[in-house]
Amino acid sequence: MSYNVAIDGPAGAGKSTIAKAVAKKMNLIYVDTGAMYRAMALFMIREQVDENDAAAISGKCQEADITIRYENGEQVVYLNGENVNAFLRTEEVGNMASVTSAQPAVRRKLVELQQVLAAKSDCIMDGRDIGTCVLPNAQVKIYLTASSEVRAKRRYDELTAKGESCDLAQIKADIEDRDHRDMTRETSPLKQAEDAILVDSSDLTVEEVIEKIMGICERARR
Ligand code: DC
């Protein structure tokens, strides 16, 4: 049986940074499920599907073939044979992903892919429903969160460091909108699994969070 660590939490809590670091230290594969939902959203944007048209999203998603490969230790997402990694991390794609991921047809397709990956490899997988739906038997479940102020400030710093101009209040409003959508949707809403350990990173450095999560994983391995 493979060893699986599930990390769930809201946008901007630091899940991917932490999961990548823990994966390296524990020799696990890092599976970024948000990137799969983003690839699906990119497909919908390119196909000009209306985000309010649930039937169109459900129908169209059958035409998107999403696969994952690992190249030089990095997860690469292929959308109908094209490497789309470079297009996934925009605000437009993130916001569309939050809308299209609410559709059960989209979730069925991507959850199956995630479960196959986790069954064949020791991995740390991050997302919104990993501990509650995708990997209910994961050996470790973490719910990683931080206040929306802290998450917005981190995103703001990240964008300004890249030279992009942005507005802190707008970023915070977008994060809160996204939290609301992710937490209140009918299918697999974001919530802490009953057996998940809560880690609030608001007042912790990245190194402190990694240390905390490594400690939790090591205790579960014994
Ligand atoms: O983690 P992220 O920002 O890359 O995720 C983008 C969107 O995808 C997020 O708003 C909700 C959705 N998502 C999901 O519904 N379930 C997951 N397991 C991962 C992401």
XYZ file of C-alpha atoms and ligand atoms in Angstrom:
242
model
C 0.000 0.000 0.000
C 1.357 3.434 -0.831
C 2.026 6.135 1.767
C -0.194 9.187 1.208
C -0.169 12.612 2.830
C -3.202 14.855 2.183
C -2.951 18.640 2.560
C -6.106 20.696 2.182
C -6.787 24.344 2.809
C -7.895 27.630 1.256
C -6.154 29.504 -1.577
C -2.859 31.081 -0.585
C -2.319 29.143 2.647
C 1.072 27.966 1.356
C 0.053 24.394 0.565
C 2.163 23.979 -2.557
C 5.332 25.553 -1.093
C 5.081 23.362 1.986
C 4.067 20.196 0.134
C 6.969 20.576 -2.332
C 9.475 20.946 0.507
C 8.063 18.010 2.491
C 8.021 15.874 -0.696
C 11.732 16.503 -1.211
C 12.655 15.740 2.409
C 10.522 12.579 2.578
C 11.147 11.383 -0.978
C 7.474 11.581 -1.960
C 5.932 12.625 -5.250
C 4.191 15.992 -5.005
C 0.750 16.026 -6.640
C -0.712 19.506 -7.189
C -4.420 18.856 -7.823
C -5.181 22.583 -8.194
C -3.069 22.522 -11.373
C -5.403 19.863 -12.824
C -8.481 22.020 -12.094
C -6.615 24.995 -13.546
C -5.866 23.048 -16.756
C -9.568 22.256 -17.052
C -10.385 25.961 -16.497
C -7.855 26.973 -19.158
C -9.612 24.618 -21.572
C -12.987 26.251 -20.771
C -11.540 29.766 -21.264
C -9.996 28.793 -24.594
C -13.268 27.200 -25.706
C -15.113 30.354 -24.579
C -17.462 28.410 -22.349
C -19.695 30.675 -20.257
C -18.787 30.266 -16.573
C -22.480 30.485 -15.645
C -23.484 27.649 -17.975
C -23.207 24.510 -15.828
C -24.467 22.201 -18.585
C -21.899 23.530 -21.067
C -19.060 23.042 -18.530
C -20.187 19.480 -17.767
C -20.490 18.599 -21.453
C -17.247 20.263 -22.584
C -15.102 18.710 -19.863
C -15.409 15.356 -21.635
C -13.316 16.820 -24.484
C -10.416 17.744 -22.204
C -7.836 15.013 -21.808
C -5.712 15.921 -18.792
C -2.627 13.892 -17.916
C 0.245 14.351 -15.509
C 3.915 13.528 -16.059
C 6.974 14.106 -13.937
C 9.846 15.753 -15.787
C 13.047 16.657 -13.904
C 11.181 16.177 -10.640
C 8.455 18.667 -11.601
C 4.786 17.939 -12.219
C 3.877 18.776 -15.814
C 0.217 19.000 -16.816
C -0.741 18.070 -20.371
C -4.015 19.291 -21.823
C -4.927 17.356 -24.979
C -1.230 16.613 -25.461
C 0.045 20.174 -24.861
C 2.263 21.086 -21.873
C 0.190 23.908 -20.310
C 2.203 24.564 -17.123
C 3.147 28.066 -18.268
C -0.518 29.139 -18.544
C -1.929 27.892 -15.252
C -0.888 30.371 -12.588
C -2.805 33.510 -13.630
C -5.605 35.090 -11.571
C -7.996 34.607 -14.525
C -7.359 30.854 -14.647
C -7.488 30.547 -10.828
C -10.844 32.289 -10.627
C -12.275 30.230 -13.504
C -10.967 27.044 -11.824
C -12.850 27.930 -8.666
C -16.073 28.133 -10.735
C -15.618 25.142 -13.048
C -14.345 22.851 -10.250
C -17.790 23.071 -8.633
C -19.241 20.891 -11.424
C -19.587 17.219 -10.438
C -18.608 16.018 -13.945
C -15.309 17.914 -13.725
C -14.615 16.535 -10.242
C -15.413 12.926 -11.166
C -12.916 13.038 -13.988
C -10.071 14.601 -12.015
C -10.630 12.714 -8.731
C -10.265 9.431 -10.609
C -6.941 10.559 -12.058
C -5.753 11.639 -8.583
C -6.740 8.328 -6.983
C -4.869 6.338 -9.636
C -1.729 8.442 -9.036
C -1.929 8.026 -5.248
C -2.479 4.266 -5.475
C 0.709 3.764 -7.465
C 3.075 6.118 -5.645
C 4.021 7.409 -2.214
C 2.856 10.981 -2.511
C 1.876 14.213 -0.837
C -1.214 15.636 -2.538
C -2.646 19.101 -1.980
C -6.059 20.526 -2.812
C -9.457 21.160 -1.250
C -11.042 17.710 -0.905
C -8.060 15.375 -0.610
C -8.588 14.306 3.007
C -12.390 14.307 2.748
C -12.977 12.685 -0.682
C -9.956 11.788 -2.781
C -7.845 9.944 -0.180
C -10.090 9.193 2.794
C -7.531 6.595 3.986
C -4.433 8.801 3.737
C -1.963 8.069 6.554
C -1.626 11.793 7.301
C -4.192 14.562 6.825
C -3.344 18.220 7.342
C -5.652 21.217 7.090
C -3.368 24.173 6.412
C -4.849 27.616 6.753
C -4.020 31.291 7.481
C -6.077 34.457 7.861
C -7.276 36.064 4.617
C -5.201 39.203 5.451
C -2.009 37.166 5.682
C -2.808 35.160 2.538
C -3.576 38.322 0.547
C -0.341 39.984 1.706
C 1.710 36.919 0.690
C 0.131 36.900 -2.775
C 0.666 40.674 -3.086
C 4.373 40.303 -2.175
C 4.740 37.455 -4.668
C 3.209 39.480 -7.525
C 5.105 42.706 -6.747
C 8.380 40.737 -6.545
C 7.638 39.611 -10.123
C 7.180 43.266 -11.098
C 3.392 42.990 -11.551
C 1.321 45.918 -10.303
C -1.604 44.866 -8.114
C -3.998 46.062 -5.470
C -3.899 44.472 -2.011
C -7.592 45.132 -1.252
C -8.613 43.568 -4.584
C -6.457 40.493 -3.948
C -8.023 40.071 -0.494
C -11.540 40.422 -1.957
C -10.733 37.804 -4.650
C -9.353 35.407 -2.019
C -12.467 35.796 0.130
C -14.731 35.241 -2.903
C -12.800 32.140 -3.832
C -12.945 30.822 -0.217
C -16.685 31.360 -0.197
C -17.195 29.501 -3.495
C -14.853 26.639 -2.524
C -16.436 26.230 0.937
C -20.100 26.489 -0.003
C -20.326 24.496 -3.237
C -22.506 21.402 -3.112
C -19.989 18.858 -4.373
C -16.930 18.234 -2.158
C -16.723 21.651 -0.506
C -13.489 22.691 1.180
C -13.633 21.658 4.815
C -11.363 20.146 7.411
C -11.650 16.328 7.504
C -12.611 15.060 10.962
C -9.286 13.287 11.319
C -7.147 16.107 9.843
C -4.682 18.077 11.964
C -5.167 21.842 11.792
C -2.064 23.952 11.119
C -2.532 27.737 11.098
C 0.430 29.332 9.334
C -0.595 32.989 9.937
C 2.208 33.603 12.445
C 4.671 30.959 11.297
C 7.573 31.135 8.851
C 7.730 28.666 5.950
C 10.498 26.756 7.792
C 8.375 26.518 10.943
C 5.407 25.121 9.000
C 7.631 22.566 7.223
C 9.083 21.471 10.574
C 5.643 21.125 12.099
C 4.302 19.047 9.197
C 7.450 16.882 9.007
C 6.963 16.149 12.715
C 3.345 15.096 12.115
C 4.366 12.859 9.161
C 7.204 11.224 11.084
C 4.978 10.425 14.045
C 2.433 8.827 11.665
C 5.116 6.695 9.989
C 6.252 5.070 13.259
O -5.030 25.421 -5.308
P -5.358 26.237 -6.535
O -5.511 27.698 -6.261
O -4.382 25.971 -7.659
O -6.797 25.693 -7.026
C -7.531 26.333 -8.045
C -9.017 26.055 -7.853
O -9.279 24.672 -8.082
C -9.557 26.340 -6.456
O -10.193 27.593 -6.365
C -10.554 25.251 -6.182
C -10.224 24.177 -7.167
N -9.722 22.953 -6.534
C -10.661 22.048 -6.085
O -11.853 22.307 -6.159
N -10.258 20.861 -5.567
C -8.964 20.567 -5.456
N -8.600 19.377 -4.958
C -7.983 21.498 -5.874
C -8.399 22.698 -6.408
